[in-house]
PDB file of C-alpha atoms and ligand atoms in Angstrom:
ATOM      1  CA  MET U  12     137.077 115.331 147.583  1.00 48.00           C
ATOM      2  CA  ALA U  13     136.180 113.473 144.039  1.00 45.00           C
ATOM      3  CA  ARG U  14     135.630 110.694 145.306  1.00 52.00           C
ATOM      4  CA  THR U  15     133.148 111.985 148.633  1.00 49.00           C
ATOM      5  CA  ALA U  16     131.095 113.594 145.396  1.00 48.00           C
ATOM      6  CA  LYS U  17     130.869 110.369 143.713  1.00 50.00           C
ATOM      7  CA  ARG U  18     129.763 108.229 146.461  1.00 49.00           C
ATOM      8  CA  GLN U  19     127.411 110.832 147.373  1.00 48.00           C
ATOM      9  CA  ALA U  20     125.901 110.473 143.612  1.00 48.00           C
ATOM     10  CA  ALA U  21     125.478 106.788 144.130  1.00 46.00           C
ATOM     11  CA  THR U  22     123.788 107.542 147.121  1.00 46.00           C
ATOM     12  CA  ILE U  23     121.368 109.588 145.980  1.00 45.00           C
ATOM     13  CA  ILE U  24     120.729 107.199 142.776  1.00 46.00           C
ATOM     14  CA  ASP U  25     119.704 104.560 144.608  1.00 52.00           C
ATOM     15  CA  SER U  26     117.112 105.789 146.986  1.00 58.00           C
ATOM     16  CA  PRO U  27     113.705 105.679 144.919  1.00 61.00           C
ATOM     17  CA  ARG U  28     112.312 108.904 145.267  1.00 67.00           C
ATOM     18  CA  SER U  29     115.555 109.435 143.364  1.00 79.00           C
ATOM     19  CA  ARG U  30     115.555 107.343 140.764  1.00 78.00           C
ATOM     20  CA  TYR U  31     112.480 108.944 139.768  1.00 84.00           C
ATOM     21  CA  ALA U  32     113.560 112.331 139.389  1.00 88.00           C
ATOM     22  CA  GLU U  33     116.880 110.710 137.923  1.00 84.00           C
ATOM     23  CA  LEU U  34     114.145 108.864 135.589  1.00 86.00           C
ATOM     24  CA  ARG U  35     112.114 112.419 134.982  1.00 91.00           C
ATOM     25  CA  GLN U  36     115.474 114.475 133.841  1.00 91.00           C
ATOM     26  CA  ILE U  37     116.415 111.559 131.802  1.00 88.00           C
ATOM     27  CA  LEU U  38     112.771 111.863 129.753  1.00 91.00           C
ATOM     28  CA  GLU U  39     112.690 115.593 129.755  1.00 94.00           C
ATOM     29  CA  ASP U  40     116.352 116.516 128.424  1.00 93.00           C
ATOM     30  CA  ARG U  41     115.168 114.173 125.919  1.00 91.00           C
ATOM     31  CA  ARG U  42     111.672 116.302 124.941  1.00 93.00           C
ATOM     32  CA  ARG U  43     113.970 119.546 125.337  1.00 95.00           C
ATOM     33  CA  ASP U  44     116.109 118.116 123.270  1.00 93.00           C
ATOM     34  CA  ILE U  45     113.365 116.803 120.616  1.00 92.00           C
ATOM     35  CA  VAL U  46     110.962 119.866 120.756  1.00 92.00           C
ATOM     36  CA  ARG U  47     114.341 122.304 120.004  1.00 92.00           C
ATOM     37  CA  GLU U  48     115.221 119.952 116.677  1.00 90.00           C
ATOM     38  CA  VAL U  49     111.899 120.145 115.689  1.00 88.00           C
ATOM     39  CA  GLN U  50     111.988 123.760 116.284  1.00 87.00           C
ATOM     40  CA  GLY U  51     115.263 124.349 114.457  1.00 87.00           C
ATOM     41  CA  ARG U  52     113.909 122.271 111.107  1.00 82.00           C
ATOM     42  CA  ILE U  53     110.369 124.305 110.732  1.00 79.00           C
ATOM     43  CA  ARG U  54     112.102 127.140 111.052  1.00 82.00           C
ATOM     44  CA  GLY U  55     114.487 125.680 108.776  1.00 76.00           C
ATOM     45  CA  VAL U  56     111.810 124.647 106.333  1.00 69.00           C
ATOM     46  CA  ARG U  57     110.196 128.067 106.291  1.00 72.00           C
ATOM     47  CA  ALA U  58     113.212 130.163 105.631  1.00 73.00           C
ATOM     48  CA  GLU U  59     114.878 128.071 103.157  1.00 66.00           C
ATOM     49  CA  GLY U  60     111.307 128.365 101.102  1.00 62.00           C
ATOM     50  CA  SER U  61     110.526 131.791 101.393  1.00 59.00           C
ATOM     51  CA  GLU U  62     113.915 132.653 100.309  1.00 59.00           C
ATOM     52  CA  LYS U  63     113.809 129.846  96.828  1.00 56.00           C
ATOM     53  CA  ALA U  64     109.998 131.386  95.948  1.00 55.00           C
ATOM     54  CA  HIS U  65     112.214 135.103  96.188  1.00 52.00           C
ATOM     55  CA  GLU U  66     115.168 133.707  93.423  1.00 56.00           C
ATOM     56  CA  GLY U  67     113.165 132.058  90.751  1.00 53.00           C
ATOM     57  CA  MET U  68     113.811 128.579  89.351  1.00 54.00           C
ATOM     58  CA  ASP U  69     113.737 126.056  87.631  1.00 58.00           C
ATOM     59  CA  GLN U  70     111.073 122.756  87.157  1.00 57.00           C
ATOM     60  CA  GLY U  71     114.159 120.900  88.674  1.00 60.00           C
ATOM     61  CA  GLU U  72     115.200 122.981  91.659  1.00 66.00           C
ATOM     62  CA  THR U  73     112.073 122.458  92.816  1.00 68.00           C
ATOM     63  CA  SER U  74     111.397 119.047  93.062  1.00 81.00           C
ATOM     64  CA  GLU U  75     114.800 118.690  95.021  1.00 81.00           C
ATOM     65  CA  VAL U  76     112.955 120.923  96.904  1.00 80.00           C
ATOM     66  CA  ASP U  77     109.883 119.250  97.615  1.00 85.00           C
ATOM     67  CA  ILE U  78     111.754 115.800  97.919  1.00 86.00           C
ATOM     68  CA  GLN U  79     114.136 118.270 100.816  1.00 84.00           C
ATOM     69  CA  GLU U  80     110.732 119.279 102.125  1.00 84.00           C
ATOM     70  CA  ASP U  81     108.847 115.951 102.289  1.00 87.00           C
ATOM     71  CA  ILE U  82     112.242 114.441 104.225  1.00 87.00           C
ATOM     72  CA  GLU U  83     112.106 116.685 106.961  1.00 85.00           C
ATOM     73  CA  PHE U  84     108.860 116.571 107.199  1.00 85.00           C
ATOM     74  CA  ALA U  85     108.705 112.848 107.666  1.00 90.00           C
ATOM     75  CA  LEU U  86     111.795 113.731 110.402  1.00 88.00           C
ATOM     76  CA  ILE U  87     109.248 115.799 111.863  1.00 89.00           C
ATOM     77  CA  GLN U  88     106.779 113.840 112.104  1.00 91.00           C
ATOM     78  CA  MET U  89     109.037 110.559 113.610  1.00 91.00           C
ATOM     79  CA  LYS U  90     109.913 113.154 116.346  1.00 92.00           C
ATOM     80  CA  ALA U  91     106.451 114.222 116.934  1.00 91.00           C
ATOM     81  CA  GLU U  92     105.625 110.045 117.367  1.00 91.00           C
ATOM     82  CA  THR U  93     108.859 110.265 119.897  1.00 91.00           C
ATOM     83  CA  LEU U  94     107.798 113.044 121.469  1.00 91.00           C
ATOM     84  CA  ASN U  95     104.574 111.393 122.010  1.00 92.00           C
ATOM     85  CA  LYS U  96     105.876 108.517 123.742  1.00 89.00           C
ATOM     86  CA  ILE U  97     108.460 110.397 125.806  1.00 91.00           C
ATOM     87  CA  ASN U  98     104.564 111.955 127.065  1.00 92.00           C
ATOM     88  CA  GLU U  99     103.600 108.459 127.742  1.00 89.00           C
ATOM     89  CA  ALA U 100     106.863 107.399 129.876  1.00 90.00           C
ATOM     90  CA  LEU U 101     106.189 110.580 132.053  1.00 92.00           C
ATOM     91  CA  SER U 102     102.687 109.848 132.957  1.00 92.00           C
ATOM     92  CA  ARG U 103     103.979 106.338 133.809  1.00 89.00           C
ATOM     93  CA  LEU U 104     106.701 107.468 135.483  1.00 89.00           C
ATOM     94  CA  GLU U 105     104.072 109.838 137.601  1.00 90.00           C
ATOM     95  CA  GLU U 106     101.651 107.092 138.160  1.00 89.00           C
ATOM     96  CA  GLY U 107     104.838 105.102 139.422  1.00 86.00           C
ATOM     97  CA  THR U 108     104.770 102.302 137.003  1.00 88.00           C
ATOM     98  CA  TYR U 109     107.527 103.603 134.498  1.00 89.00           C
ATOM     99  CA  GLY U 110     110.982 101.532 134.656  1.00 88.00           C
ATOM    100  CA  ASN U 111     109.167  98.994 135.775  1.00 91.00           C
ATOM    101  CA  CYS U 112     109.205  95.542 133.338  1.00 94.00           C
ATOM    102  CA  PHE U 113     105.588  94.734 131.441  1.00 90.00           C
ATOM    103  CA  GLU U 114     106.249  91.482 131.595  1.00 94.00           C
ATOM    104  CA  CYS U 115     108.154  90.497 135.565  1.00 96.00           C
ATOM    105  CA  GLY U 116     107.191  93.922 137.217  1.00 93.00           C
ATOM    106  CA  GLU U 117     110.949  94.059 138.046  1.00 93.00           C
ATOM    107  CA  ASP U 118     112.910  97.399 138.216  1.00 91.00           C
ATOM    108  CA  ILE U 119     114.229  97.779 134.588  1.00 92.00           C
ATOM    109  CA  ALA U 120     118.437  98.870 134.742  1.00 91.00           C
ATOM    110  CA  GLU U 121     119.377 102.256 135.276  1.00 85.00           C
ATOM    111  CA  PRO U 122     121.815 102.453 132.104  1.00 88.00           C
ATOM    112  CA  ARG U 123     118.926 100.298 130.098  1.00 91.00           C
ATOM    113  CA  LEU U 124     116.907 103.196 130.664  1.00 87.00           C
ATOM    114  CA  ARG U 125     118.705 105.707 129.740  1.00 84.00           C
ATOM    115  CA  ALA U 126     120.161 103.969 126.417  1.00 86.00           C
ATOM    116  CA  LEU U 127     116.360 103.691 125.805  1.00 86.00           C
ATOM    117  CA  PRO U 128     114.366 105.601 127.736  1.00 84.00           C
ATOM    118  CA  PHE U 129     111.066 103.878 126.708  1.00 83.00           C
ATOM    119  CA  ALA U 130     112.208  99.787 127.371  1.00 87.00           C
ATOM    120  CA  VAL U 131     109.369  98.503 128.466  1.00 89.00           C
ATOM    121  CA  ARG U 132     111.256  95.353 129.424  1.00 93.00           C
ATOM    122  CA  CYS U 133     114.147  94.189 131.356  1.00 95.00           C
ATOM    123  CA  LYS U 134     116.919  92.541 129.590  1.00 95.00           C
ATOM    124  CA  ASP U 135     115.804  88.957 130.282  1.00 96.00           C
ATOM    125  CA  CYS U 136     112.772  89.359 129.476  1.00 97.00           C
ATOM    126  CA  GLU U 137     113.468  91.083 126.409  1.00 96.00           C
ATOM    127  CA  GLU U 138     115.849  89.044 125.042  1.00 96.00           C
ATOM    128  CA  ALA U 139     113.120  86.248 125.839  1.00 96.00           C
ATOM    129  CA  ARG U 140     111.238  87.514 123.609  1.00 96.00           C
ATOM    130  CA  GLU U 141     112.979  87.940 121.230  1.00 95.00           C
ATOM    131  CA  ASN U 142     114.114  83.848 121.138  1.00 95.00           C
ATOM    132  CA  ALA U 143     110.333  83.305 121.056  1.00 95.00           C
ATOM    133  CA  GLN U 144     109.777  85.319 118.261  1.00 93.00           C
ATOM    134  CA  LYS U 145     113.334  84.067 116.516  1.00 92.00           C
ATOM    135  CA  ARG U 146     112.188  80.206 117.249  1.00 92.00           C
ATOM    136  CA  GLU U 147     108.241  81.373 115.828  1.00 91.00           C
ATOM    137  CA  ARG U 148     110.057  82.654 112.619  1.00 89.00           C
ATOM    138  CA  LEU U 149     111.543  79.144 112.465  1.00 87.00           C
ATOM    139  CA  ALA U 150     108.296  77.383 112.655  1.00 85.00           C
ATOM    140  CA  GLN U 151     106.549  79.020 110.468  1.00 81.00           C
ATOM    141  CA  ARG U 152     109.752  78.973 108.068  1.00 77.00           C
ATOM    142  CA  ARG U 153     109.296  75.290 108.998  1.00 72.00           C
ATOM    143  CA  GLY U 154     105.851  75.329 108.539  1.00 67.00           C
ATOM    144  CA  SER U 155     105.851  76.588 104.948  1.00 62.00           C
ATOM    145  CA  SER U 156     108.246  74.154 103.029  1.00 60.00           C
ATOM    146  CA  ASN U 157     106.314  71.688 104.622  1.00 59.00           C
ATOM    147  CA  LEU U 158     102.944  72.664 103.105  1.00 58.00           C
ATOM    148  CA  PHE U 159     105.402  73.007  99.690  1.00 57.00           C
ATOM    149  CA  TYR U 160     106.618  69.757  99.712  1.00 58.00           C
ATOM    150  CA  GLU U 161     102.971  68.716 100.378  1.00 58.00           C
ATOM    151  CA  PHE U 162     101.515  70.592  97.463  1.00 59.00           C
ATOM    152  CA  GLN U 163     104.558  68.689  95.304  1.00 56.00           C
ATOM    153  CA  GLY U 164     103.588  65.712  96.369  1.00 49.00           C
TER     154      GLY U 164
HETATM  155 ZN1  LIG X 228     111.566  91.473 133.101  1.00 81.82          ZN
END
């Protein structure tokens, strides 16, 4: 019975229509989590702020609260940026371009998208890119040390 269910699930994921549904689900789950977290944080900051205002506190405590609030707002800002990325990914999904590698156009593997919903390259292309960047950095370093020797001489 469990085995049958598993086989059915695999079949569903394999069809392109359901890949779409699956990816959409991943993105929407992520979006819901973030929205909920951001709402919770905003409420937390507000509740804390009004509570502390009534207590009346010295200068030291005030700045500590300020720092805490700055951190909270920075976090909220980051989450908002992630939300933007999710919305972009969702519109790419609508266009039918989401989940395709920017470099080679192949489908990005499902587990990779699950772990990195905003991945725009497949694993192979990403690795190739990282290696190219590494080589570039090495070349730059070599270039600058050559320059150093030239100036010395
Ligand atoms: Zn690729």
